Amino acid sequence: MITHGNEIKLFAGNSNRPLANAIAKKLNTMLGDIEVAKFSDGETSVHIGETVRGRDLFIIQSTSSPVNDNLMELLIMIDAAKRASAGRITAVIPYFGYARQDRRARSRDPITAKLVADLLTSAGADRVLTMDLHAAQIQGFFNIPVDHLLGGPTLYNYFASRVSGDDFIVVSPDVGSVNRARKVAERLNCPMAIIDKRRPKANVMEVMNIIGNVEGKKCLLVDDMIDTGGTIVQGAQALVSAGATNIYACCTHAVLSGPAIERIEASPIEELVMLDTIQLPEEKKLKKIKILTTADIFAAAIENVYLDKPMSKIYD
């Protein structure tokens, strides 16, 4: 049981209650009394049912689908806590939505990730705790402290037992994931390959070639998120065509929108391992999908923030 001068309070919205409950259990506490509902016209309604004056609050909410509803829930919960005189408010956002809109890809495009950062700060958040931002530099969009946790260690520890000899290789499904895949390959002490591709338009991928030898190898595709499944599935098919024997895949954030489930089910991927930053509906839980929890990581990070301890051990 953690102890501190100001009592810790954990609250959660509706986006990922199972993860929030698991985090609370790890901390030997319970989620606070909060009602997050909707008025008849669709407006979000929030009521905190217990005192939070001077308390250290952690509000757990992934801004996953429905993104705008979950984002508004988070903003209104933060505002409610601020107006109730909470001592310090930390927004715990396992999955940070709008992270892919981190730059102007075309003229007159918004930078929505920056807008969301400003909204969270304006609502009253004093700190943000998140995991595997699509672009790490989004941390710089905030004028408040951001603790950026890593999901990679949980994933590569799961696959460590699969590595034997020189028949295992880590594969980056695109150039953008090279640094992430390189870290996993270094930890697993195995080689790495890269799938070179081009994307004619959004959510449409064309594989060009594979940099590295995957023939006769067990391949692990590593990405931060899987959305429609196009990138990871076409990458798996390209690896099979190049002579790979077994295809595994892993990601931190399982967005799995649109045709993702059908694509993954029909793909040569034998096992897809993901973290629970986004709650996966029962109808999407395929037999080849394995979900690992992040509750212990977030619980440790929350405790360190609460007790003002360094975060370096968690990062390591």
PDB file of C-alpha atoms in Angstrom:
ATOM      1  CA  MET A   1       0.000   0.000   0.000  1.00  0.00           C
ATOM      2  CA  ILE A   2       1.413   3.355  -1.016  1.00  0.00           C
ATOM      3  CA  THR A   3       1.314   6.177   1.515  1.00  0.00           C
ATOM      4  CA  HIS A   4       1.769   9.904   1.064  1.00  0.00           C
ATOM      5  CA  GLY A   5       0.810  13.174   2.674  1.00  0.00           C
ATOM      6  CA  ASN A   6      -2.015  13.792   0.219  1.00  0.00           C
ATOM      7  CA  GLU A   7      -4.292  10.853  -0.507  1.00  0.00           C
ATOM      8  CA  ILE A   8      -4.067   9.399  -4.015  1.00  0.00           C
ATOM      9  CA  LYS A   9      -7.242   9.263  -6.092  1.00  0.00           C
ATOM     10  CA  LEU A  10      -7.717   7.270  -9.278  1.00  0.00           C
ATOM     11  CA  PHE A  11     -10.617   8.061 -11.594  1.00  0.00           C
ATOM     12  CA  ALA A  12     -11.507   6.612 -14.989  1.00  0.00           C
ATOM     13  CA  GLY A  13     -13.692   7.463 -17.945  1.00  0.00           C
ATOM     14  CA  ASN A  14     -15.498   4.946 -20.112  1.00  0.00           C
ATOM     15  CA  SER A  15     -12.816   4.251 -22.737  1.00  0.00           C
ATOM     16  CA  ASN A  16     -10.880   1.470 -20.988  1.00  0.00           C
ATOM     17  CA  ARG A  17     -12.373   0.509 -17.631  1.00  0.00           C
ATOM     18  CA  PRO A  18     -10.726  -2.951 -17.500  1.00  0.00           C
ATOM     19  CA  LEU A  19      -7.236  -1.403 -17.656  1.00  0.00           C
ATOM     20  CA  ALA A  20      -8.185   1.273 -15.119  1.00  0.00           C
ATOM     21  CA  ASN A  21      -9.468  -1.389 -12.703  1.00  0.00           C
ATOM     22  CA  ALA A  22      -6.296  -3.440 -13.195  1.00  0.00           C
ATOM     23  CA  ILE A  23      -4.117  -0.400 -12.438  1.00  0.00           C
ATOM     24  CA  ALA A  24      -6.114   0.312  -9.285  1.00  0.00           C
ATOM     25  CA  LYS A  25      -5.734  -3.309  -8.194  1.00  0.00           C
ATOM     26  CA  LYS A  26      -1.957  -3.123  -8.676  1.00  0.00           C
ATOM     27  CA  LEU A  27      -1.908  -0.062  -6.419  1.00  0.00           C
ATOM     28  CA  ASN A  28      -4.072  -1.751  -3.765  1.00  0.00           C
ATOM     29  CA  THR A  29      -6.755   0.871  -4.121  1.00  0.00           C
ATOM     30  CA  MET A  30     -10.093   1.375  -5.862  1.00  0.00           C
ATOM     31  CA  LEU A  31     -11.293   3.691  -8.595  1.00  0.00           C
ATOM     32  CA  GLY A  32     -12.887   6.853  -7.273  1.00  0.00           C
ATOM     33  CA  ASP A  33     -16.605   7.580  -7.384  1.00  0.00           C
ATOM     34  CA  ILE A  34     -17.298   9.394 -10.644  1.00  0.00           C
ATOM     35  CA  GLU A  35     -20.289   9.343 -12.956  1.00  0.00           C
ATOM     36  CA  VAL A  36     -19.482   9.874 -16.632  1.00  0.00           C
ATOM     37  CA  ALA A  37     -22.631   9.773 -18.745  1.00  0.00           C
ATOM     38  CA  LYS A  38     -24.500  11.713 -21.416  1.00  0.00           C
ATOM     39  CA  PHE A  39     -27.441  14.060 -21.379  1.00  0.00           C
ATOM     40  CA  SER A  40     -30.310  13.265 -23.738  1.00  0.00           C
ATOM     41  CA  ASP A  41     -28.902  15.630 -26.382  1.00  0.00           C
ATOM     42  CA  GLY A  42     -25.534  13.841 -26.402  1.00  0.00           C
ATOM     43  CA  GLU A  43     -23.567  16.265 -24.235  1.00  0.00           C
ATOM     44  CA  THR A  44     -21.120  14.639 -21.808  1.00  0.00           C
ATOM     45  CA  SER A  45     -22.100  14.729 -18.145  1.00  0.00           C
ATOM     46  CA  VAL A  46     -19.552  14.318 -15.340  1.00  0.00           C
ATOM     47  CA  HIS A  47     -20.133  14.261 -11.581  1.00  0.00           C
ATOM     48  CA  ILE A  48     -17.432  13.471  -9.015  1.00  0.00           C
ATOM     49  CA  GLY A  49     -19.089  11.743  -6.069  1.00  0.00           C
ATOM     50  CA  GLU A  50     -16.405  12.246  -3.412  1.00  0.00           C
ATOM     51  CA  THR A  51     -14.136  14.984  -2.142  1.00  0.00           C
ATOM     52  CA  VAL A  52     -10.915  15.587  -4.082  1.00  0.00           C
ATOM     53  CA  ARG A  53      -9.824  18.833  -2.438  1.00  0.00           C
ATOM     54  CA  GLY A  54      -6.042  18.928  -2.199  1.00  0.00           C
ATOM     55  CA  ARG A  55      -5.745  15.330  -3.431  1.00  0.00           C
ATOM     56  CA  ASP A  56      -3.325  13.917  -6.005  1.00  0.00           C
ATOM     57  CA  LEU A  57      -5.608  12.869  -8.893  1.00  0.00           C
ATOM     58  CA  PHE A  58      -4.865  10.467 -11.726  1.00  0.00           C
ATOM     59  CA  ILE A  59      -7.528  10.375 -14.443  1.00  0.00           C
ATOM     60  CA  ILE A  60      -7.219   7.288 -16.653  1.00  0.00           C
ATOM     61  CA  GLN A  61      -8.664   7.612 -20.151  1.00  0.00           C
ATOM     62  CA  SER A  62      -7.493   6.462 -23.596  1.00  0.00           C
ATOM     63  CA  THR A  63      -8.625   8.759 -26.381  1.00  0.00           C
ATOM     64  CA  SER A  64      -9.488   5.848 -28.646  1.00  0.00           C
ATOM     65  CA  SER A  65     -12.673   5.246 -30.654  1.00  0.00           C
ATOM     66  CA  PRO A  66     -15.068   6.993 -30.312  1.00  0.00           C
ATOM     67  CA  VAL A  67     -12.189   9.461 -30.199  1.00  0.00           C
ATOM     68  CA  ASN A  68     -14.072  12.723 -29.810  1.00  0.00           C
ATOM     69  CA  ASP A  69     -16.408  11.364 -27.125  1.00  0.00           C
ATOM     70  CA  ASN A  70     -13.518   9.961 -25.099  1.00  0.00           C
ATOM     71  CA  LEU A  71     -11.477  13.134 -25.509  1.00  0.00           C
ATOM     72  CA  MET A  72     -14.385  15.281 -24.298  1.00  0.00           C
ATOM     73  CA  GLU A  73     -14.898  12.951 -21.331  1.00  0.00           C
ATOM     74  CA  LEU A  74     -11.243  13.406 -20.380  1.00  0.00           C
ATOM     75  CA  LEU A  75     -11.325  17.194 -20.745  1.00  0.00           C
ATOM     76  CA  ILE A  76     -14.522  17.531 -18.715  1.00  0.00           C
ATOM     77  CA  MET A  77     -13.251  15.169 -15.981  1.00  0.00           C
ATOM     78  CA  ILE A  78     -10.092  17.270 -15.693  1.00  0.00           C
ATOM     79  CA  ASP A  79     -12.149  20.475 -15.546  1.00  0.00           C
ATOM     80  CA  ALA A  80     -14.452  19.013 -12.895  1.00  0.00           C
ATOM     81  CA  ALA A  81     -11.464  17.994 -10.769  1.00  0.00           C
ATOM     82  CA  LYS A  82      -9.817  21.380 -11.160  1.00  0.00           C
ATOM     83  CA  ARG A  83     -12.986  23.201 -10.102  1.00  0.00           C
ATOM     84  CA  ALA A  84     -13.255  20.844  -7.114  1.00  0.00           C
ATOM     85  CA  SER A  85      -9.828  22.103  -5.927  1.00  0.00           C
ATOM     86  CA  ALA A  86      -7.811  18.948  -6.641  1.00  0.00           C
ATOM     87  CA  GLY A  87      -4.186  19.380  -5.595  1.00  0.00           C
ATOM     88  CA  ARG A  88      -2.522  17.955  -8.717  1.00  0.00           C
ATOM     89  CA  ILE A  89      -4.119  16.389 -11.780  1.00  0.00           C
ATOM     90  CA  THR A  90      -2.315  13.849 -13.950  1.00  0.00           C
ATOM     91  CA  ALA A  91      -3.982  12.763 -17.193  1.00  0.00           C
ATOM     92  CA  VAL A  92      -3.109   9.091 -17.701  1.00  0.00           C
ATOM     93  CA  ILE A  93      -3.617   8.515 -21.433  1.00  0.00           C
ATOM     94  CA  PRO A  94      -2.505   4.982 -22.400  1.00  0.00           C
ATOM     95  CA  TYR A  95      -3.386   5.703 -26.039  1.00  0.00           C
ATOM     96  CA  PHE A  96      -3.092   9.313 -27.204  1.00  0.00           C
ATOM     97  CA  GLY A  97      -5.515   9.895 -30.089  1.00  0.00           C
ATOM     98  CA  TYR A  98      -4.762  12.401 -32.864  1.00  0.00           C
ATOM     99  CA  ALA A  99      -1.039  11.613 -32.449  1.00  0.00           C
ATOM    100  CA  ARG A 100      -0.705  10.919 -36.179  1.00  0.00           C
ATOM    101  CA  GLN A 101      -1.661  14.520 -36.933  1.00  0.00           C
ATOM    102  CA  ASP A 102       1.657  15.812 -35.615  1.00  0.00           C
ATOM    103  CA  ARG A 103       2.735  17.916 -38.615  1.00  0.00           C
ATOM    104  CA  ARG A 104       1.406  19.634 -41.708  1.00  0.00           C
ATOM    105  CA  ALA A 105       1.581  16.945 -44.374  1.00  0.00           C
ATOM    106  CA  ARG A 106      -0.017  19.314 -46.887  1.00  0.00           C
ATOM    107  CA  SER A 107      -0.607  23.042 -47.043  1.00  0.00           C
ATOM    108  CA  ARG A 108      -3.523  24.271 -44.917  1.00  0.00           C
ATOM    109  CA  ASP A 109      -3.519  21.083 -42.791  1.00  0.00           C
ATOM    110  CA  PRO A 110      -4.028  21.399 -39.012  1.00  0.00           C
ATOM    111  CA  ILE A 111      -1.593  20.093 -36.406  1.00  0.00           C
ATOM    112  CA  THR A 112      -4.275  18.480 -34.279  1.00  0.00           C
ATOM    113  CA  ALA A 113      -1.894  16.760 -31.844  1.00  0.00           C
ATOM    114  CA  LYS A 114      -0.742  20.201 -30.728  1.00  0.00           C
ATOM    115  CA  LEU A 115      -4.355  21.375 -30.406  1.00  0.00           C
ATOM    116  CA  VAL A 116      -5.191  18.405 -28.166  1.00  0.00           C
ATOM    117  CA  ALA A 117      -2.111  19.130 -26.040  1.00  0.00           C
ATOM    118  CA  ASP A 118      -3.292  22.720 -25.595  1.00  0.00           C
ATOM    119  CA  LEU A 119      -6.809  21.579 -24.715  1.00  0.00           C
ATOM    120  CA  LEU A 120      -5.542  19.226 -22.006  1.00  0.00           C
ATOM    121  CA  THR A 121      -3.422  21.986 -20.497  1.00  0.00           C
ATOM    122  CA  SER A 122      -6.247  24.541 -20.676  1.00  0.00           C
ATOM    123  CA  ALA A 123      -8.641  22.080 -19.016  1.00  0.00           C
ATOM    124  CA  GLY A 124      -6.337  21.970 -16.003  1.00  0.00           C
ATOM    125  CA  ALA A 125      -4.006  18.957 -16.369  1.00  0.00           C
ATOM    126  CA  ASP A 126      -0.746  19.415 -14.468  1.00  0.00           C
ATOM    127  CA  ARG A 127       0.988  16.389 -15.985  1.00  0.00           C
ATOM    128  CA  VAL A 128       0.482  13.783 -18.717  1.00  0.00           C
ATOM    129  CA  LEU A 129       1.370  10.111 -18.489  1.00  0.00           C
ATOM    130  CA  THR A 130       1.170   8.245 -21.795  1.00  0.00           C
ATOM    131  CA  MET A 131       2.718   5.376 -23.763  1.00  0.00           C
ATOM    132  CA  ASP A 132       4.380   5.055 -27.181  1.00  0.00           C
ATOM    133  CA  LEU A 133       3.339   8.274 -28.848  1.00  0.00           C
ATOM    134  CA  HIS A 134       3.228   7.870 -32.628  1.00  0.00           C
ATOM    135  CA  ALA A 135       5.841  10.630 -32.811  1.00  0.00           C
ATOM    136  CA  ALA A 136       7.970  11.088 -29.689  1.00  0.00           C
ATOM    137  CA  GLN A 137       8.403  14.807 -30.378  1.00  0.00           C
ATOM    138  CA  ILE A 138       4.731  15.338 -29.460  1.00  0.00           C
ATOM    139  CA  GLN A 139       6.058  15.583 -25.903  1.00  0.00           C
ATOM    140  CA  GLY A 140       7.306  19.026 -26.929  1.00  0.00           C
ATOM    141  CA  PHE A 141       3.758  20.142 -27.778  1.00  0.00           C
ATOM    142  CA  PHE A 142       2.989  20.295 -24.047  1.00  0.00           C
ATOM    143  CA  ASN A 143       3.957  23.070 -21.655  1.00  0.00           C
ATOM    144  CA  ILE A 144       3.520  20.667 -18.738  1.00  0.00           C
ATOM    145  CA  PRO A 145       5.603  17.577 -17.825  1.00  0.00           C
ATOM    146  CA  VAL A 146       5.025  14.491 -19.979  1.00  0.00           C
ATOM    147  CA  ASP A 147       6.108  10.994 -18.928  1.00  0.00           C
ATOM    148  CA  HIS A 148       6.432   8.886 -22.053  1.00  0.00           C
ATOM    149  CA  LEU A 149       6.342   5.170 -21.171  1.00  0.00           C
ATOM    150  CA  LEU A 150       7.558   2.452 -23.530  1.00  0.00           C
ATOM    151  CA  GLY A 151       5.600  -0.661 -24.482  1.00  0.00           C
ATOM    152  CA  GLY A 152       8.528  -2.323 -26.239  1.00  0.00           C
ATOM    153  CA  PRO A 153       9.997  -4.129 -23.209  1.00  0.00           C
ATOM    154  CA  THR A 154       6.702  -5.914 -22.496  1.00  0.00           C
ATOM    155  CA  LEU A 155       6.492  -7.037 -26.119  1.00  0.00           C
ATOM    156  CA  TYR A 156      10.068  -8.207 -26.635  1.00  0.00           C
ATOM    157  CA  ASN A 157      10.148 -10.001 -23.281  1.00  0.00           C
ATOM    158  CA  TYR A 158       7.191 -12.037 -24.532  1.00  0.00           C
ATOM    159  CA  PHE A 159       9.066 -13.031 -27.702  1.00  0.00           C
ATOM    160  CA  ALA A 160      12.469 -13.600 -26.058  1.00  0.00           C
ATOM    161  CA  SER A 161      11.827 -17.338 -25.685  1.00  0.00           C
ATOM    162  CA  ARG A 162      11.224 -17.646 -29.447  1.00  0.00           C
ATOM    163  CA  VAL A 163      14.762 -16.525 -30.274  1.00  0.00           C
ATOM    164  CA  SER A 164      17.166 -19.424 -30.728  1.00  0.00           C
ATOM    165  CA  GLY A 165      20.076 -19.594 -33.104  1.00  0.00           C
ATOM    166  CA  ASP A 166      20.136 -17.267 -36.096  1.00  0.00           C
ATOM    167  CA  ASP A 167      16.735 -18.089 -37.605  1.00  0.00           C
ATOM    168  CA  PHE A 168      14.839 -15.186 -35.949  1.00  0.00           C
ATOM    169  CA  ILE A 169      14.699 -11.688 -37.402  1.00  0.00           C
ATOM    170  CA  VAL A 170      12.900  -8.489 -36.408  1.00  0.00           C
ATOM    171  CA  VAL A 171      11.235  -6.640 -39.269  1.00  0.00           C
ATOM    172  CA  SER A 172      10.195  -3.000 -39.527  1.00  0.00           C
ATOM    173  CA  PRO A 173       7.015  -2.777 -41.656  1.00  0.00           C
ATOM    174  CA  ASP A 174       8.045   0.669 -42.923  1.00  0.00           C
ATOM    175  CA  VAL A 175      10.820   3.230 -42.620  1.00  0.00           C
ATOM    176  CA  GLY A 176       8.962   5.099 -39.866  1.00  0.00           C
ATOM    177  CA  SER A 177       9.234   2.129 -37.502  1.00  0.00           C
ATOM    178  CA  VAL A 178      12.949   1.468 -38.015  1.00  0.00           C
ATOM    179  CA  ASN A 179      14.094   2.949 -34.680  1.00  0.00           C
ATOM    180  CA  ARG A 180      11.430   1.007 -32.796  1.00  0.00           C
ATOM    181  CA  ALA A 181      12.317  -2.268 -34.547  1.00  0.00           C
ATOM    182  CA  ARG A 182      16.049  -1.651 -34.049  1.00  0.00           C
ATOM    183  CA  LYS A 183      15.570  -1.378 -30.272  1.00  0.00           C
ATOM    184  CA  VAL A 184      13.674  -4.673 -30.202  1.00  0.00           C
ATOM    185  CA  ALA A 185      16.313  -6.360 -32.373  1.00  0.00           C
ATOM    186  CA  GLU A 186      19.084  -5.119 -30.078  1.00  0.00           C
ATOM    187  CA  ARG A 187      17.302  -6.424 -26.973  1.00  0.00           C
ATOM    188  CA  LEU A 188      16.637  -9.793 -28.630  1.00  0.00           C
ATOM    189  CA  ASN A 189      20.189  -9.861 -30.034  1.00  0.00           C
ATOM    190  CA  CYS A 190      18.999 -10.726 -33.534  1.00  0.00           C
ATOM    191  CA  PRO A 191      19.248  -9.136 -37.003  1.00  0.00           C
ATOM    192  CA  MET A 192      16.757  -6.707 -38.513  1.00  0.00           C
ATOM    193  CA  ALA A 193      15.120  -6.225 -41.897  1.00  0.00           C
ATOM    194  CA  ILE A 194      13.128  -3.327 -43.328  1.00  0.00           C
ATOM    195  CA  ILE A 195      10.158  -3.369 -45.681  1.00  0.00           C
ATOM    196  CA  ASP A 196      10.504  -0.489 -48.111  1.00  0.00           C
ATOM    197  CA  LYS A 197       7.103   0.707 -49.245  1.00  0.00           C
ATOM    198  CA  ARG A 198       5.263   3.650 -50.611  1.00  0.00           C
ATOM    199  CA  ARG A 199       1.767   4.785 -49.741  1.00  0.00           C
ATOM    200  CA  PRO A 200      -0.168   6.208 -52.732  1.00  0.00           C
ATOM    201  CA  LYS A 201      -2.947   7.484 -50.441  1.00  0.00           C
ATOM    202  CA  ALA A 202      -4.113   7.163 -46.832  1.00  0.00           C
ATOM    203  CA  ASN A 203      -4.526   3.561 -45.576  1.00  0.00           C
ATOM    204  CA  VAL A 204      -3.339   2.137 -48.936  1.00  0.00           C
ATOM    205  CA  MET A 205       0.121   0.599 -49.057  1.00  0.00           C
ATOM    206  CA  GLU A 206       2.236  -0.806 -51.872  1.00  0.00           C
ATOM    207  CA  VAL A 207       5.232  -2.938 -50.898  1.00  0.00           C
ATOM    208  CA  MET A 208       8.357  -2.246 -52.936  1.00  0.00           C
ATOM    209  CA  ASN A 209      11.127  -4.499 -51.596  1.00  0.00           C
ATOM    210  CA  ILE A 210      12.656  -5.998 -48.465  1.00  0.00           C
ATOM    211  CA  ILE A 211      15.993  -4.760 -47.191  1.00  0.00           C
ATOM    212  CA  GLY A 212      17.627  -7.764 -45.541  1.00  0.00           C
ATOM    213  CA  ASN A 213      17.516 -11.539 -45.910  1.00  0.00           C
ATOM    214  CA  VAL A 214      14.384 -13.178 -44.464  1.00  0.00           C
ATOM    215  CA  GLU A 215      14.503 -16.454 -46.356  1.00  0.00           C
ATOM    216  CA  GLY A 216      14.062 -19.402 -43.991  1.00  0.00           C
ATOM    217  CA  LYS A 217      13.631 -17.051 -41.030  1.00  0.00           C
ATOM    218  CA  LYS A 218      11.015 -16.557 -38.343  1.00  0.00           C
ATOM    219  CA  CYS A 219       9.959 -12.917 -38.665  1.00  0.00           C
ATOM    220  CA  LEU A 220       8.609 -10.541 -36.038  1.00  0.00           C
ATOM    221  CA  LEU A 221       6.920  -7.429 -37.441  1.00  0.00           C
ATOM    222  CA  VAL A 222       7.118  -4.536 -34.955  1.00  0.00           C
ATOM    223  CA  ASP A 223       4.937  -1.419 -35.091  1.00  0.00           C
ATOM    224  CA  ASP A 224       3.567   1.120 -32.618  1.00  0.00           C
ATOM    225  CA  MET A 225      -0.030   0.762 -33.798  1.00  0.00           C
ATOM    226  CA  ILE A 226      -2.179  -1.248 -36.179  1.00  0.00           C
ATOM    227  CA  ASP A 227      -5.134   0.657 -37.596  1.00  0.00           C
ATOM    228  CA  THR A 228      -6.741  -0.800 -40.729  1.00  0.00           C
ATOM    229  CA  GLY A 229      -4.144  -3.577 -40.868  1.00  0.00           C
ATOM    230  CA  GLY A 230      -3.006  -2.770 -44.401  1.00  0.00           C
ATOM    231  CA  THR A 231       0.637  -2.103 -43.561  1.00  0.00           C
ATOM    232  CA  ILE A 232       1.178  -5.122 -41.319  1.00  0.00           C
ATOM    233  CA  VAL A 233      -0.770  -7.595 -43.497  1.00  0.00           C
ATOM    234  CA  GLN A 234       0.842  -6.591 -46.792  1.00  0.00           C
ATOM    235  CA  GLY A 235       4.188  -6.671 -45.022  1.00  0.00           C
ATOM    236  CA  ALA A 236       3.500 -10.222 -43.815  1.00  0.00           C
ATOM    237  CA  GLN A 237       2.541 -11.296 -47.324  1.00  0.00           C
ATOM    238  CA  ALA A 238       5.741  -9.781 -48.709  1.00  0.00           C
ATOM    239  CA  LEU A 239       7.798 -11.701 -46.126  1.00  0.00           C
ATOM    240  CA  VAL A 240       6.131 -14.986 -47.077  1.00  0.00           C
ATOM    241  CA  SER A 241       6.857 -14.267 -50.747  1.00  0.00           C
ATOM    242  CA  ALA A 242      10.496 -13.668 -49.807  1.00  0.00           C
ATOM    243  CA  GLY A 243      10.746 -17.103 -48.157  1.00  0.00           C
ATOM    244  CA  ALA A 244      10.011 -16.434 -44.481  1.00  0.00           C
ATOM    245  CA  THR A 245       8.837 -19.520 -42.571  1.00  0.00           C
ATOM    246  CA  ASN A 246       6.843 -18.015 -39.672  1.00  0.00           C
ATOM    247  CA  ILE A 247       5.310 -14.573 -39.288  1.00  0.00           C
ATOM    248  CA  TYR A 248       4.572 -12.953 -35.930  1.00  0.00           C
ATOM    249  CA  ALA A 249       3.539  -9.355 -35.304  1.00  0.00           C
ATOM    250  CA  CYS A 250       3.287  -7.055 -32.314  1.00  0.00           C
ATOM    251  CA  CYS A 251       2.115  -3.541 -31.560  1.00  0.00           C
ATOM    252  CA  THR A 252       1.423  -1.294 -28.599  1.00  0.00           C
ATOM    253  CA  HIS A 253      -1.870   0.192 -29.766  1.00  0.00           C
ATOM    254  CA  ALA A 254      -4.483  -2.020 -31.446  1.00  0.00           C
ATOM    255  CA  VAL A 255      -6.752   0.511 -33.144  1.00  0.00           C
ATOM    256  CA  LEU A 256      -8.092  -2.174 -35.524  1.00  0.00           C
ATOM    257  CA  SER A 257     -10.568  -0.042 -37.449  1.00  0.00           C
ATOM    258  CA  GLY A 258     -12.427  -0.773 -40.674  1.00  0.00           C
ATOM    259  CA  PRO A 259     -11.428  -4.078 -42.317  1.00  0.00           C
ATOM    260  CA  ALA A 260      -8.532  -4.746 -39.913  1.00  0.00           C
ATOM    261  CA  ILE A 261      -9.946  -7.881 -38.256  1.00  0.00           C
ATOM    262  CA  GLU A 262     -10.869  -9.538 -41.554  1.00  0.00           C
ATOM    263  CA  ARG A 263      -7.451  -8.719 -43.001  1.00  0.00           C
ATOM    264  CA  ILE A 264      -5.576 -10.091 -39.992  1.00  0.00           C
ATOM    265  CA  GLU A 265      -7.682 -13.260 -39.860  1.00  0.00           C
ATOM    266  CA  ALA A 266      -6.949 -13.981 -43.549  1.00  0.00           C
ATOM    267  CA  SER A 267      -3.262 -13.039 -43.309  1.00  0.00           C
ATOM    268  CA  PRO A 268      -0.226 -15.333 -42.870  1.00  0.00           C
ATOM    269  CA  ILE A 269       0.390 -13.802 -39.420  1.00  0.00           C
ATOM    270  CA  GLU A 270       0.392 -16.695 -36.940  1.00  0.00           C
ATOM    271  CA  GLU A 271       0.219 -14.592 -33.788  1.00  0.00           C
ATOM    272  CA  LEU A 272      -0.474 -10.911 -33.206  1.00  0.00           C
ATOM    273  CA  VAL A 273       0.578  -9.662 -29.768  1.00  0.00           C
ATOM    274  CA  MET A 274      -0.729  -6.322 -28.550  1.00  0.00           C
ATOM    275  CA  LEU A 275      -0.939  -4.297 -25.370  1.00  0.00           C
ATOM    276  CA  ASP A 276      -4.190  -3.303 -23.666  1.00  0.00           C
ATOM    277  CA  THR A 277      -3.868   0.479 -24.071  1.00  0.00           C
ATOM    278  CA  ILE A 278      -7.082   0.275 -26.129  1.00  0.00           C
ATOM    279  CA  GLN A 279      -9.934  -1.942 -24.959  1.00  0.00           C
ATOM    280  CA  LEU A 280     -10.548  -4.613 -27.586  1.00  0.00           C
ATOM    281  CA  PRO A 281     -14.226  -5.597 -28.044  1.00  0.00           C
ATOM    282  CA  GLU A 282     -15.019  -9.286 -27.642  1.00  0.00           C
ATOM    283  CA  GLU A 283     -16.000  -9.643 -31.307  1.00  0.00           C
ATOM    284  CA  LYS A 284     -12.481  -8.600 -32.352  1.00  0.00           C
ATOM    285  CA  LYS A 285     -10.617 -11.071 -30.135  1.00  0.00           C
ATOM    286  CA  LEU A 286      -9.366 -13.537 -32.737  1.00  0.00           C
ATOM    287  CA  LYS A 287      -7.642 -16.756 -31.699  1.00  0.00           C
ATOM    288  CA  LYS A 288      -4.372 -15.484 -33.152  1.00  0.00           C
ATOM    289  CA  ILE A 289      -4.524 -12.317 -31.011  1.00  0.00           C
ATOM    290  CA  LYS A 290      -2.693 -12.230 -27.680  1.00  0.00           C
ATOM    291  CA  ILE A 291      -3.218  -9.277 -25.299  1.00  0.00           C
ATOM    292  CA  LEU A 292      -0.592  -8.309 -22.716  1.00  0.00           C
ATOM    293  CA  THR A 293      -1.403  -5.929 -19.898  1.00  0.00           C
ATOM    294  CA  THR A 294       0.269  -2.590 -19.206  1.00  0.00           C
ATOM    295  CA  ALA A 295      -1.304  -2.275 -15.761  1.00  0.00           C
ATOM    296  CA  ASP A 296       1.945  -2.968 -13.910  1.00  0.00           C
ATOM    297  CA  ILE A 297       3.864  -0.342 -15.908  1.00  0.00           C
ATOM    298  CA  PHE A 298       1.234   2.347 -15.432  1.00  0.00           C
ATOM    299  CA  ALA A 299       0.810   1.468 -11.757  1.00  0.00           C
ATOM    300  CA  ALA A 300       4.561   1.800 -11.180  1.00  0.00           C
ATOM    301  CA  ALA A 301       4.640   5.117 -13.058  1.00  0.00           C
ATOM    302  CA  ILE A 302       1.643   6.476 -11.128  1.00  0.00           C
ATOM    303  CA  GLU A 303       3.260   5.505  -7.828  1.00  0.00           C
ATOM    304  CA  ASN A 304       6.520   7.209  -8.801  1.00  0.00           C
ATOM    305  CA  VAL A 305       4.727  10.402  -9.824  1.00  0.00           C
ATOM    306  CA  TYR A 306       2.676  10.325  -6.635  1.00  0.00           C
ATOM    307  CA  LEU A 307       5.746   9.850  -4.418  1.00  0.00           C
ATOM    308  CA  ASP A 308       7.907  12.208  -6.522  1.00  0.00           C
ATOM    309  CA  LYS A 309      10.344   9.427  -7.344  1.00  0.00           C
ATOM    310  CA  PRO A 310      12.482   9.293 -10.517  1.00  0.00           C
ATOM    311  CA  MET A 311      11.059   7.551 -13.572  1.00  0.00           C
ATOM    312  CA  SER A 312      14.391   6.383 -15.005  1.00  0.00           C
ATOM    313  CA  LYS A 313      14.087   2.800 -13.706  1.00  0.00           C
ATOM    314  CA  ILE A 314      10.748   2.396 -15.458  1.00  0.00           C
ATOM    315  CA  TYR A 315      12.212   3.703 -18.709  1.00  0.00           C
ATOM    316  CA  ASP A 316      15.143   1.307 -18.397  1.00  0.00           C
TER     317      ASP A 316
END
